[in-house]
Short mmCIF file of C-alpha atoms in Angstrom, two decimals:
data_model
loop_
_atom_site.label_atom_id
_atom_site.label_comp_id
_atom_site.label_asym_id
_atom_site.label_seq_id
_atom_site.Cartn_x
_atom_site.Cartn_y
_atom_site.Cartn_z
CA UNK A 3 29.64 -54.85 -7.71
CA UNK A 4 32.93 -54.92 -9.47
CA UNK A 5 32.73 -56.20 -13.28
CA UNK A 6 32.96 -59.75 -13.71
CA UNK A 7 34.57 -60.78 -17.27
CA UNK A 8 33.59 -64.07 -18.25
CA UNK A 9 34.76 -66.59 -21.00
CA UNK A 10 31.87 -68.48 -22.70
CA UNK A 11 32.31 -71.76 -23.88
CA UNK A 12 30.61 -73.34 -27.21
CA UNK A 13 27.44 -70.54 -27.32
CA UNK A 14 26.56 -71.80 -30.90
CA UNK A 15 23.65 -69.66 -31.26
CA UNK A 16 25.19 -66.58 -29.80
CA UNK A 17 21.85 -66.19 -27.82
CA UNK A 18 23.38 -65.99 -24.12
CA UNK A 19 26.56 -63.83 -25.19
CA UNK A 20 24.14 -61.42 -27.06
CA UNK A 21 21.93 -61.47 -23.94
CA UNK A 22 24.39 -60.44 -21.48
CA UNK A 23 26.08 -57.74 -23.86
CA UNK A 24 22.67 -56.04 -24.31
CA UNK A 25 22.44 -55.66 -20.67
CA UNK A 26 25.69 -53.33 -20.45
CA UNK A 27 25.83 -54.56 -16.74
CA UNK A 28 28.73 -55.73 -14.47
CA UNK A 29 28.95 -59.36 -16.38
CA UNK A 30 30.79 -59.03 -19.63
CA UNK A 31 31.99 -61.38 -22.31
CA UNK A 32 35.33 -61.47 -22.28
CA UNK A 33 36.27 -64.23 -24.93
CA UNK A 34 34.40 -66.90 -26.64
CA UNK A 35 35.98 -70.10 -27.20
CA UNK A 36 35.44 -73.88 -28.21
CA UNK A 37 38.47 -75.09 -26.55
CA UNK A 38 38.25 -75.92 -23.06
CA UNK A 39 42.31 -75.59 -23.04
CA UNK A 40 41.39 -71.74 -23.53
CA UNK A 41 39.13 -71.78 -20.61
CA UNK A 42 42.19 -72.66 -18.30
CA UNK A 43 44.59 -70.26 -20.10
CA UNK A 44 42.48 -67.34 -19.71
CA UNK A 45 41.47 -68.36 -15.96
CA UNK A 46 45.20 -68.31 -15.40
CA UNK A 47 45.85 -65.10 -16.72
CA UNK A 48 43.31 -63.59 -14.51
CA UNK A 49 41.58 -62.13 -17.38
CA UNK A 50 38.21 -63.75 -16.44
CA UNK A 51 36.51 -64.47 -13.16
CA UNK A 52 33.64 -67.19 -14.69
CA UNK A 53 33.30 -69.84 -17.14
CA UNK A 54 29.98 -69.97 -18.78
CA UNK A 55 29.39 -73.46 -20.21
CA UNK A 56 26.78 -73.73 -22.72
CA UNK A 57 27.10 -76.73 -24.67
CA UNK A 58 29.68 -79.46 -25.89
CA UNK A 59 31.06 -79.38 -22.00
CA UNK A 60 30.08 -83.03 -20.67
CA UNK A 61 33.12 -84.70 -21.70
CA UNK A 62 35.35 -82.05 -19.87
CA UNK A 63 32.86 -81.39 -16.81
CA UNK A 64 34.44 -82.96 -13.85
CA UNK A 65 35.28 -82.48 -10.21
CA UNK A 66 39.08 -82.30 -11.21
CA UNK A 67 38.36 -79.57 -13.95
CA UNK A 68 35.67 -77.38 -11.53
CA UNK A 69 38.78 -77.67 -8.89
CA UNK A 70 41.42 -76.36 -11.02
CA UNK A 71 39.05 -73.48 -12.05
CA UNK A 72 38.49 -72.62 -8.68
CA UNK A 73 42.02 -72.43 -7.56
CA UNK A 74 42.74 -70.01 -10.06
CA UNK A 75 39.40 -68.13 -8.91
CA UNK A 76 37.25 -68.61 -11.53
CA UNK A 77 33.65 -69.90 -11.02
CA UNK A 78 31.60 -72.35 -13.36
CA UNK A 79 28.11 -71.99 -14.34
CA UNK A 80 26.82 -74.70 -16.88
CA UNK A 81 23.59 -74.53 -19.16
CA UNK A 82 21.68 -77.64 -18.57
CA UNK A 83 17.97 -78.85 -20.17
CA UNK A 84 15.31 -77.92 -17.92
CA UNK A 85 14.57 -80.18 -14.99
CA UNK A 86 18.44 -81.81 -15.42
CA UNK A 87 20.72 -81.17 -12.47
CA UNK A 88 24.39 -81.69 -12.42
CA UNK A 89 26.14 -84.09 -9.98
CA UNK A 90 29.26 -82.08 -10.23
CA UNK A 91 30.33 -80.18 -7.02
CA UNK A 92 30.89 -76.34 -7.29
CA UNK A 93 28.84 -75.98 -10.45
CA UNK A 94 26.16 -73.13 -10.75
CA UNK A 95 23.34 -74.48 -12.73
CA UNK A 96 21.39 -72.39 -15.20
CA UNK A 97 18.23 -73.99 -17.03
CA UNK A 98 18.40 -73.20 -20.89
CA UNK A 99 15.42 -71.31 -21.35
CA UNK A 100 16.36 -68.88 -18.25
CA UNK A 101 16.06 -64.98 -19.49
CA UNK A 102 19.00 -62.79 -19.48
CA UNK A 103 18.55 -61.49 -15.81
CA UNK A 104 18.18 -64.67 -14.45
CA UNK A 105 21.48 -65.85 -16.10
CA UNK A 106 23.38 -63.08 -15.13
CA UNK A 107 22.23 -63.05 -11.42
CA UNK A 108 23.59 -66.80 -11.07
CA UNK A 109 26.66 -65.87 -12.70
CA UNK A 110 27.15 -63.23 -10.20
CA UNK A 111 26.25 -65.27 -7.29
CA UNK A 112 28.70 -68.01 -8.26
CA UNK A 113 31.53 -65.40 -8.35
CA UNK A 114 30.50 -64.12 -4.90
CA UNK A 115 30.15 -67.76 -3.57
CA UNK A 116 33.51 -68.96 -4.99
CA UNK A 117 35.60 -69.01 -1.76
CA UNK A 118 33.31 -70.83 -0.05
CA UNK A 119 33.20 -73.74 -1.69
CA UNK A 120 35.58 -76.96 -0.71
CA UNK A 121 36.38 -79.95 -2.11
CA UNK A 122 37.90 -82.12 0.77
CA UNK A 123 34.48 -84.15 1.07
CA UNK A 124 33.98 -87.54 -0.49
CA UNK A 125 30.86 -87.70 -2.40
CA UNK A 126 27.68 -89.30 0.21
CA UNK A 127 26.94 -93.15 0.43
CA UNK A 128 24.26 -94.57 -1.57
CA UNK A 129 22.90 -96.38 1.12
CA UNK A 130 19.95 -97.16 -0.49
CA UNK A 131 21.87 -99.64 -2.56
CA UNK A 132 23.55 -101.31 -0.02
CA UNK A 133 19.96 -102.37 1.70
CA UNK A 134 19.41 -106.03 0.04
CA UNK A 135 22.99 -107.35 0.87
CA UNK A 136 24.53 -105.45 3.92
CA UNK A 137 24.15 -107.04 7.29
CA UNK A 138 22.32 -105.33 10.01
CA UNK A 139 25.39 -104.49 11.62
CA UNK A 140 27.22 -103.11 8.88
CA UNK A 141 23.76 -101.14 8.27
CA UNK A 142 24.10 -99.67 11.66
CA UNK A 143 27.74 -98.75 11.00
CA UNK A 144 27.72 -97.75 7.38
CA UNK A 145 30.67 -95.34 7.76
CA UNK A 146 33.12 -94.44 10.15
CA UNK A 147 32.64 -91.47 11.81
CA UNK A 148 34.65 -88.47 11.68
CA UNK A 149 36.37 -89.17 14.85
CA UNK A 150 37.01 -92.90 13.53
CA UNK A 151 38.08 -92.16 10.09
CA UNK A 152 40.66 -94.66 8.94
CA UNK A 153 44.50 -94.38 8.61
CA UNK A 154 45.67 -93.90 5.22
CA UNK A 155 49.26 -95.79 5.17
CA UNK A 156 51.41 -95.09 2.43
CA UNK A 157 54.20 -97.45 1.58
CA UNK A 158 56.65 -95.58 -0.34
CA UNK A 159 60.61 -95.86 -1.00
CA UNK A 160 63.03 -95.23 -3.50
CA UNK A 161 63.46 -96.21 -7.12
CA UNK A 162 65.06 -99.78 -7.57
CA UNK A 163 62.89 -101.95 -6.17
CA UNK A 164 63.42 -101.86 -2.34
CA UNK A 165 60.07 -104.00 -1.80
CA UNK A 166 57.44 -101.48 -1.68
CA UNK A 167 54.93 -103.79 -3.28
CA UNK A 168 55.95 -106.50 -1.15
CA UNK A 169 55.66 -104.65 1.99
CA UNK A 170 52.45 -103.04 1.15
CA UNK A 171 50.46 -106.63 0.18
CA UNK A 172 51.58 -108.27 3.42
CA UNK A 173 51.20 -105.62 5.60
CA UNK A 174 47.51 -105.07 4.28
CA UNK A 175 47.13 -108.86 4.66
CA UNK A 176 48.53 -108.81 8.22
CA UNK A 177 46.16 -105.85 9.24
CA UNK A 178 43.44 -107.97 7.75
CA UNK A 179 44.44 -111.14 10.05
CA UNK A 180 44.30 -109.31 12.93
CA UNK A 181 40.87 -107.94 12.20
CA UNK A 182 40.99 -104.37 10.92
CA UNK A 183 38.76 -103.51 8.12
CA UNK A 184 41.51 -103.12 5.24
CA UNK A 185 41.65 -102.30 1.33
CA UNK A 186 44.78 -102.26 -0.29
CA UNK A 187 45.14 -100.00 -3.37
CA UNK A 188 47.57 -99.89 -6.13
CA UNK A 189 48.55 -96.60 -7.05
CA UNK A 190 51.83 -97.08 -8.50
CA UNK A 191 51.47 -95.55 -12.27
CA UNK A 192 54.93 -96.77 -13.40
CA UNK A 193 54.60 -100.73 -12.38
CA UNK A 194 51.49 -101.72 -10.99
CA UNK A 195 51.50 -105.00 -9.67
CA UNK A 196 49.70 -105.98 -6.74
CA UNK A 197 47.03 -107.85 -8.84
CA UNK A 198 49.62 -110.38 -10.32
CA UNK A 199 51.10 -110.82 -7.10
CA UNK A 200 47.69 -111.80 -5.50
CA UNK A 201 47.08 -113.88 -8.33
CA UNK A 202 43.94 -111.46 -9.92
CA UNK A 203 43.64 -111.19 -13.49
CA UNK A 204 44.24 -107.53 -14.58
CA UNK A 205 41.08 -107.23 -16.96
CA UNK A 206 40.60 -103.68 -15.94
CA UNK A 207 41.83 -101.11 -13.83
CA UNK A 208 40.00 -100.82 -10.51
CA UNK A 209 41.46 -97.60 -9.66
CA UNK A 210 41.01 -95.97 -12.86
CA UNK A 211 37.09 -96.81 -12.67
CA UNK A 212 36.86 -95.53 -9.28
CA UNK A 213 38.35 -92.32 -9.76
CA UNK A 214 36.27 -92.06 -13.28
CA UNK A 215 33.14 -92.21 -10.91
CA UNK A 216 34.90 -89.85 -8.18
CA UNK A 217 35.50 -87.22 -10.51
CA UNK A 218 32.08 -87.08 -11.84
CA UNK A 219 30.92 -86.93 -8.09
CA UNK A 220 28.82 -90.39 -9.28
CA UNK A 221 31.14 -92.89 -6.63
CA UNK A 222 28.35 -94.75 -4.88
CA UNK A 223 28.97 -97.85 -2.72
CA UNK A 224 27.27 -99.99 -5.38
CA UNK A 225 29.66 -98.49 -8.00
CA UNK A 226 32.38 -99.08 -5.72
CA UNK A 227 31.64 -102.82 -4.97
CA UNK A 228 31.76 -103.25 -8.87
CA UNK A 229 35.04 -102.19 -9.32
CA UNK A 230 36.87 -103.42 -5.93
CA UNK A 231 38.50 -107.28 -5.67
CA UNK A 232 38.65 -109.38 -2.65
CA UNK A 233 40.17 -112.02 -1.41
CA UNK A 234 39.79 -114.53 1.58
CA UNK A 235 42.01 -114.69 4.17
CA UNK A 236 41.02 -117.08 6.88
CA UNK A 237 37.33 -116.40 6.95
CA UNK A 238 38.58 -112.55 6.67
CA UNK A 239 38.17 -110.38 3.35
CA UNK A 240 40.83 -108.18 2.10
CA UNK A 241 39.62 -105.73 -0.47
CA UNK A 242 41.83 -104.80 -3.21
CA UNK A 243 41.97 -101.80 -5.76
CA UNK A 244 43.92 -102.98 -8.82
CA UNK A 245 46.12 -100.56 -10.43
CA UNK A 246 45.78 -99.34 -14.09
CA UNK A 247 46.58 -101.74 -16.49
CA UNK A 248 49.35 -100.07 -18.82
CA UNK A 249 51.86 -97.48 -17.73
CA UNK A 250 50.60 -95.20 -19.94
CA UNK A 251 47.06 -94.94 -18.65
CA UNK A 252 48.63 -92.77 -15.53
CA UNK A 253 46.39 -89.57 -16.70
CA UNK A 254 43.43 -91.65 -15.64
CA UNK A 255 44.35 -91.07 -12.08
CA UNK A 256 44.46 -87.15 -11.18
CA UNK A 257 45.08 -85.57 -7.92
CA UNK A 258 41.56 -84.16 -7.34
CA UNK A 259 39.98 -87.62 -7.97
CA UNK A 260 42.19 -89.84 -6.14
CA UNK A 261 41.65 -87.63 -3.04
CA UNK A 262 37.92 -88.10 -3.54
CA UNK A 263 38.72 -92.00 -3.69
CA UNK A 264 40.85 -91.80 -0.34
CA UNK A 265 38.22 -89.76 1.60
CA UNK A 266 35.51 -92.17 0.52
CA UNK A 267 37.72 -95.00 1.56
CA UNK A 268 38.95 -93.76 4.85
CA UNK A 269 35.63 -93.31 5.89
CA UNK A 270 34.85 -96.98 5.35
CA UNK A 271 38.08 -98.77 6.20
CA UNK A 272 40.18 -98.72 9.62
CA UNK A 273 43.29 -99.28 7.27
CA UNK A 274 43.94 -97.70 3.79
CA UNK A 275 47.12 -99.22 2.55
CA UNK A 276 48.54 -97.67 -0.70
CA UNK A 277 51.46 -98.97 -2.66
CA UNK A 278 52.75 -96.45 -4.80
CA UNK A 279 55.74 -95.32 -7.28
CA UNK A 280 58.84 -93.82 -6.26
CA UNK A 281 59.14 -90.58 -8.02
CA UNK A 282 57.68 -87.31 -6.23
CA UNK A 283 58.54 -85.09 -9.04
CA UNK A 284 56.23 -82.19 -9.26
CA UNK A 285 55.95 -81.55 -13.00
CA UNK A 286 56.90 -77.98 -13.06
CA UNK A 287 57.12 -77.49 -16.74
CA UNK A 288 53.61 -78.76 -17.09
CA UNK A 289 51.72 -76.81 -14.10
CA UNK A 290 50.98 -73.69 -16.43
CA UNK A 291 48.35 -76.07 -18.46
CA UNK A 292 45.34 -76.53 -16.19
CA UNK A 293 44.23 -79.39 -18.29
CA UNK A 294 47.65 -81.37 -18.28
CA UNK A 295 47.79 -84.25 -15.45
CA UNK A 296 50.81 -84.25 -13.49
CA UNK A 297 52.85 -87.31 -14.21
CA UNK A 298 53.31 -88.23 -10.29
CA UNK A 299 49.98 -87.23 -9.11
CA UNK A 300 49.02 -90.33 -7.65
CA UNK A 301 52.54 -90.86 -5.90
CA UNK A 302 52.25 -87.11 -4.61
CA UNK A 303 48.54 -87.68 -3.27
CA UNK A 304 49.28 -90.71 -1.59
CA UNK A 305 52.29 -89.04 0.31
CA UNK A 306 50.50 -86.02 1.15
CA UNK A 307 47.23 -87.72 2.09
CA UNK A 308 49.00 -90.30 4.22
CA UNK A 309 48.32 -90.50 8.27
CA UNK A 310 51.51 -92.69 7.90
CA UNK A 311 54.49 -92.99 5.47
CA UNK A 312 56.20 -96.28 5.64
CA UNK A 313 59.49 -95.49 3.94
CA UNK A 314 61.15 -98.62 2.51
CA UNK A 315 64.52 -99.32 1.48
CA UNK A 316 67.10 -102.31 0.92
CA UNK A 317 69.89 -103.23 3.00
CA UNK A 318 72.80 -103.11 0.47
CA UNK A 319 75.28 -100.56 -0.87
CA UNK A 320 73.04 -99.39 -3.91
CA UNK A 321 69.58 -99.24 -2.01
CA UNK A 322 70.63 -97.76 1.26
CA UNK A 323 72.20 -94.37 -0.29
CA UNK A 324 68.97 -94.39 -2.38
CA UNK A 325 66.87 -94.47 0.89
CA UNK A 326 69.03 -91.65 2.50
CA UNK A 327 68.37 -89.71 -0.72
CA UNK A 328 64.49 -90.60 -0.80
CA UNK A 329 63.90 -89.83 2.68
CA UNK A 330 64.93 -86.09 1.96
CA UNK A 331 62.55 -85.73 -0.76
CA UNK A 332 59.92 -85.81 1.67
CA UNK A 333 60.77 -82.67 2.73
CA UNK A 334 60.66 -81.03 -0.55
CA UNK A 335 58.83 -77.53 -0.68
CA UNK A 336 56.38 -78.64 -3.02
CA UNK A 337 54.66 -81.45 -0.84
CA UNK A 338 52.05 -80.51 1.51
CA UNK A 339 52.19 -83.57 4.25
CA UNK A 340 49.56 -83.86 6.84
CA UNK A 341 50.31 -82.03 9.76
CA UNK A 342 49.55 -85.09 12.33
CA UNK A 343 51.87 -87.47 9.79
CA UNK A 344 54.03 -90.20 11.06
CA UNK A 345 57.06 -91.60 9.23
CA UNK A 346 58.38 -94.85 9.56
CA UNK A 347 61.69 -96.35 8.23
CA UNK A 348 61.58 -99.99 7.49
CA UNK A 349 64.99 -101.67 5.84
CA UNK A 350 64.07 -104.45 3.81
CA UNK A 351 66.07 -107.63 2.68
CA UNK A 352 68.15 -107.55 5.61
CA UNK A 353 70.92 -110.26 4.96
CA UNK A 354 74.48 -110.59 6.31
CA UNK A 355 76.04 -111.17 2.63
CA UNK A 356 75.22 -107.33 2.06
CA UNK A 357 75.56 -105.87 5.68
CA UNK A 358 78.24 -107.83 7.13
CA UNK A 359 78.22 -109.92 10.42
CA UNK A 360 77.04 -107.08 12.64
CA UNK A 361 74.18 -106.47 10.22
CA UNK A 362 71.59 -104.32 12.12
CA UNK A 363 74.10 -102.18 14.01
CA UNK A 364 76.33 -101.15 11.07
CA UNK A 365 72.87 -100.14 9.26
CA UNK A 366 72.10 -97.95 12.27
CA UNK A 367 75.27 -96.40 12.46
CA UNK A 368 75.19 -95.64 8.94
CA UNK A 369 71.75 -94.31 9.27
CA UNK A 370 72.47 -92.07 12.19
CA UNK A 371 76.31 -90.88 10.25
CA UNK A 372 74.33 -90.11 6.63
CA UNK A 373 70.47 -90.33 7.35
CA UNK A 374 68.10 -87.70 8.66
CA UNK A 375 67.18 -87.50 12.65
CA UNK A 376 64.01 -89.90 12.00
CA UNK A 377 65.41 -93.29 13.46
CA UNK A 378 65.00 -96.42 11.71
CA UNK A 379 61.86 -98.22 12.95
CA UNK A 380 62.54 -101.87 11.93
CA UNK A 381 63.94 -104.19 9.59
CA UNK A 382 62.28 -106.98 7.58
CA UNK A 383 64.50 -110.20 7.22
CA UNK A 384 65.59 -111.52 3.61
CA UNK A 385 63.25 -114.70 3.31
CA UNK A 386 63.39 -115.19 -0.51
CA UNK A 387 62.25 -118.67 -0.50
CA UNK A 388 59.11 -117.78 1.44
CA UNK A 389 58.35 -114.76 -0.77
CA UNK A 390 58.88 -116.86 -3.74
CA UNK A 391 56.29 -119.33 -2.81
CA UNK A 392 53.71 -116.63 -2.00
CA UNK A 393 54.40 -115.08 -5.26
CA UNK A 394 53.96 -118.32 -7.24
CA UNK A 395 50.54 -119.10 -5.66
CA UNK A 396 49.28 -115.69 -5.06
CA UNK A 397 49.06 -115.97 -1.74
CA UNK A 398 50.34 -113.93 1.44
CA UNK A 399 52.61 -114.49 4.28
CA UNK A 400 49.35 -115.13 6.44
CA UNK A 401 48.66 -117.84 4.27
CA UNK A 402 51.99 -119.35 4.13
CA UNK A 403 53.51 -122.16 6.45
CA UNK A 404 56.93 -121.47 8.04
CA UNK A 405 56.91 -117.74 7.35
CA UNK A 406 57.34 -117.29 11.40
CA UNK A 407 59.95 -114.59 10.95
CA UNK A 408 58.01 -112.47 8.27
CA UNK A 409 54.89 -112.75 10.16
CA UNK A 410 56.41 -111.77 13.28
CA UNK A 411 57.74 -108.61 11.70
CA UNK A 412 54.67 -107.42 9.50
CA UNK A 413 52.79 -107.79 13.19
CA UNK A 414 55.40 -105.52 14.49
CA UNK A 415 54.89 -103.17 11.82
CA UNK A 416 51.02 -103.38 11.74
CA UNK A 417 51.41 -102.53 15.56
CA UNK A 418 53.36 -99.55 15.10
CA UNK A 419 51.10 -98.21 12.79
CA UNK A 420 47.73 -99.00 14.67
CA UNK A 421 48.84 -98.51 17.98
CA UNK A 422 45.85 -98.69 20.40
CA UNK A 423 43.09 -98.86 17.64
CA UNK A 424 40.65 -101.58 18.04
CA UNK A 425 40.09 -104.32 15.46
CA UNK A 426 36.76 -105.24 14.01
CA UNK A 427 34.79 -101.92 13.53
CA UNK A 428 32.15 -102.83 10.77
CA UNK A 429 32.56 -100.86 7.43
CA UNK A 430 30.45 -100.22 4.22
CA UNK A 431 32.09 -103.35 2.35
CA UNK A 432 30.56 -105.83 5.05
CA UNK A 433 28.29 -107.88 3.36
CA UNK A 434 26.57 -111.41 4.32
CA UNK A 435 28.33 -114.58 3.85
CA UNK A 436 26.76 -115.17 0.52
CA UNK A 437 27.48 -111.92 -1.18
CA UNK A 438 31.40 -112.58 0.21
CA UNK A 439 31.58 -115.81 -1.58
CA UNK A 440 30.61 -114.16 -4.64
CA UNK A 441 32.87 -111.69 -4.40
CA UNK A 442 36.08 -113.66 -3.63
CA UNK A 443 38.91 -114.26 -5.96
CA UNK A 444 39.24 -118.14 -5.74
CA UNK A 445 43.28 -118.46 -6.74
CA UNK A 446 44.21 -121.46 -8.04
CA UNK A 447 47.46 -123.34 -7.24
CA UNK A 448 49.95 -123.23 -8.61
CA UNK A 449 48.39 -121.36 -11.61
CA UNK A 450 46.96 -117.82 -11.25
CA UNK A 451 43.15 -117.72 -10.38
CA UNK A 452 40.62 -116.10 -11.97
CA UNK A 453 38.81 -112.91 -11.35
CA UNK A 454 35.09 -111.94 -11.70
CA UNK A 455 34.88 -110.65 -15.30
#
């Protein structure tokens, strides 16, 4: 077997280092460090093939950390107390009382199995935790089968407030009203606004908490229900994952953990609607640091994981050129879009004051001349009075009277996304009527409503 140089993290007593060096075998200690960033640095330079974590690693050991080390060809082996197992996928566990030959064998096995590990599966559902609250139908269909995975619908667009949050909110409400099991996710790490838009108090960040548990492979249905918010739409429930409470909390939504969350959601809902930020910049200047999160990881992940990308732009002389340039960003080399993804271009805030008397015809001609080959899918009328009323009361257009024009438009948008998929599939968040009432955030009018603390 080829030599296996390793980095040892925090072997305070030196027992593991001394034992490995005394064997003079294939496994050798290249470096002993006490800073996790040095582990990543050594891995990225190719100096080591495995990391032996002895102590003081619990704050660093996450699914994201393990995946990042695996990506640079470094296996992860952790020392634990007798009888203690780790919930992190891809980590080989060694008993603290194990002898040196067992330690070496575990390291060799971890390196040999490194390339057989994958990180595209969500943690298993905690079905036992649901047994007292789910209905019989939900228990029988706790999660969608592999052939019935839900659609991830990412609403994205250029900078300049083209209406991403508005479109995502009312699209999710429309899908819910049509009977699709739907969750609305606020993944905008620059200006999260879903909680405010729907009259929910942003006491904590749902997405941060859920990503935290997913990163540690501890996301169960019970934990999920604790941090998801819900609103009642004419007897149907729309689940909502609120965004970060401050823009400087963006490092809490990392690529690997957010991917795990989306895998979890698509197995439980027919539609996962994501409101995301505008920037898809790759942060190339910090990619050398394995510990550093990417500023735009949430937006990039939402776009890359999407079954459908709803590209939103505004119909004015500033917003339209931005839309054309933004659409080109989706073809950047650093983005790895799903092979079967679909792009849908929707022009928002359509009004004659900005587009002229010919309206749609002028916009379509400009798009065919300056835009890409993808045609415009549809147009969303500018109805400020209706949207202002919805925002003031924390409601969606499906709850507002005299919103027929917008309702028809979003119905068309929903139909173009879901196609022939039948609505009404049970999912893991279906609960008894009593539980639904306990979870609904009653929104007061005209003031903002309170949510459960």
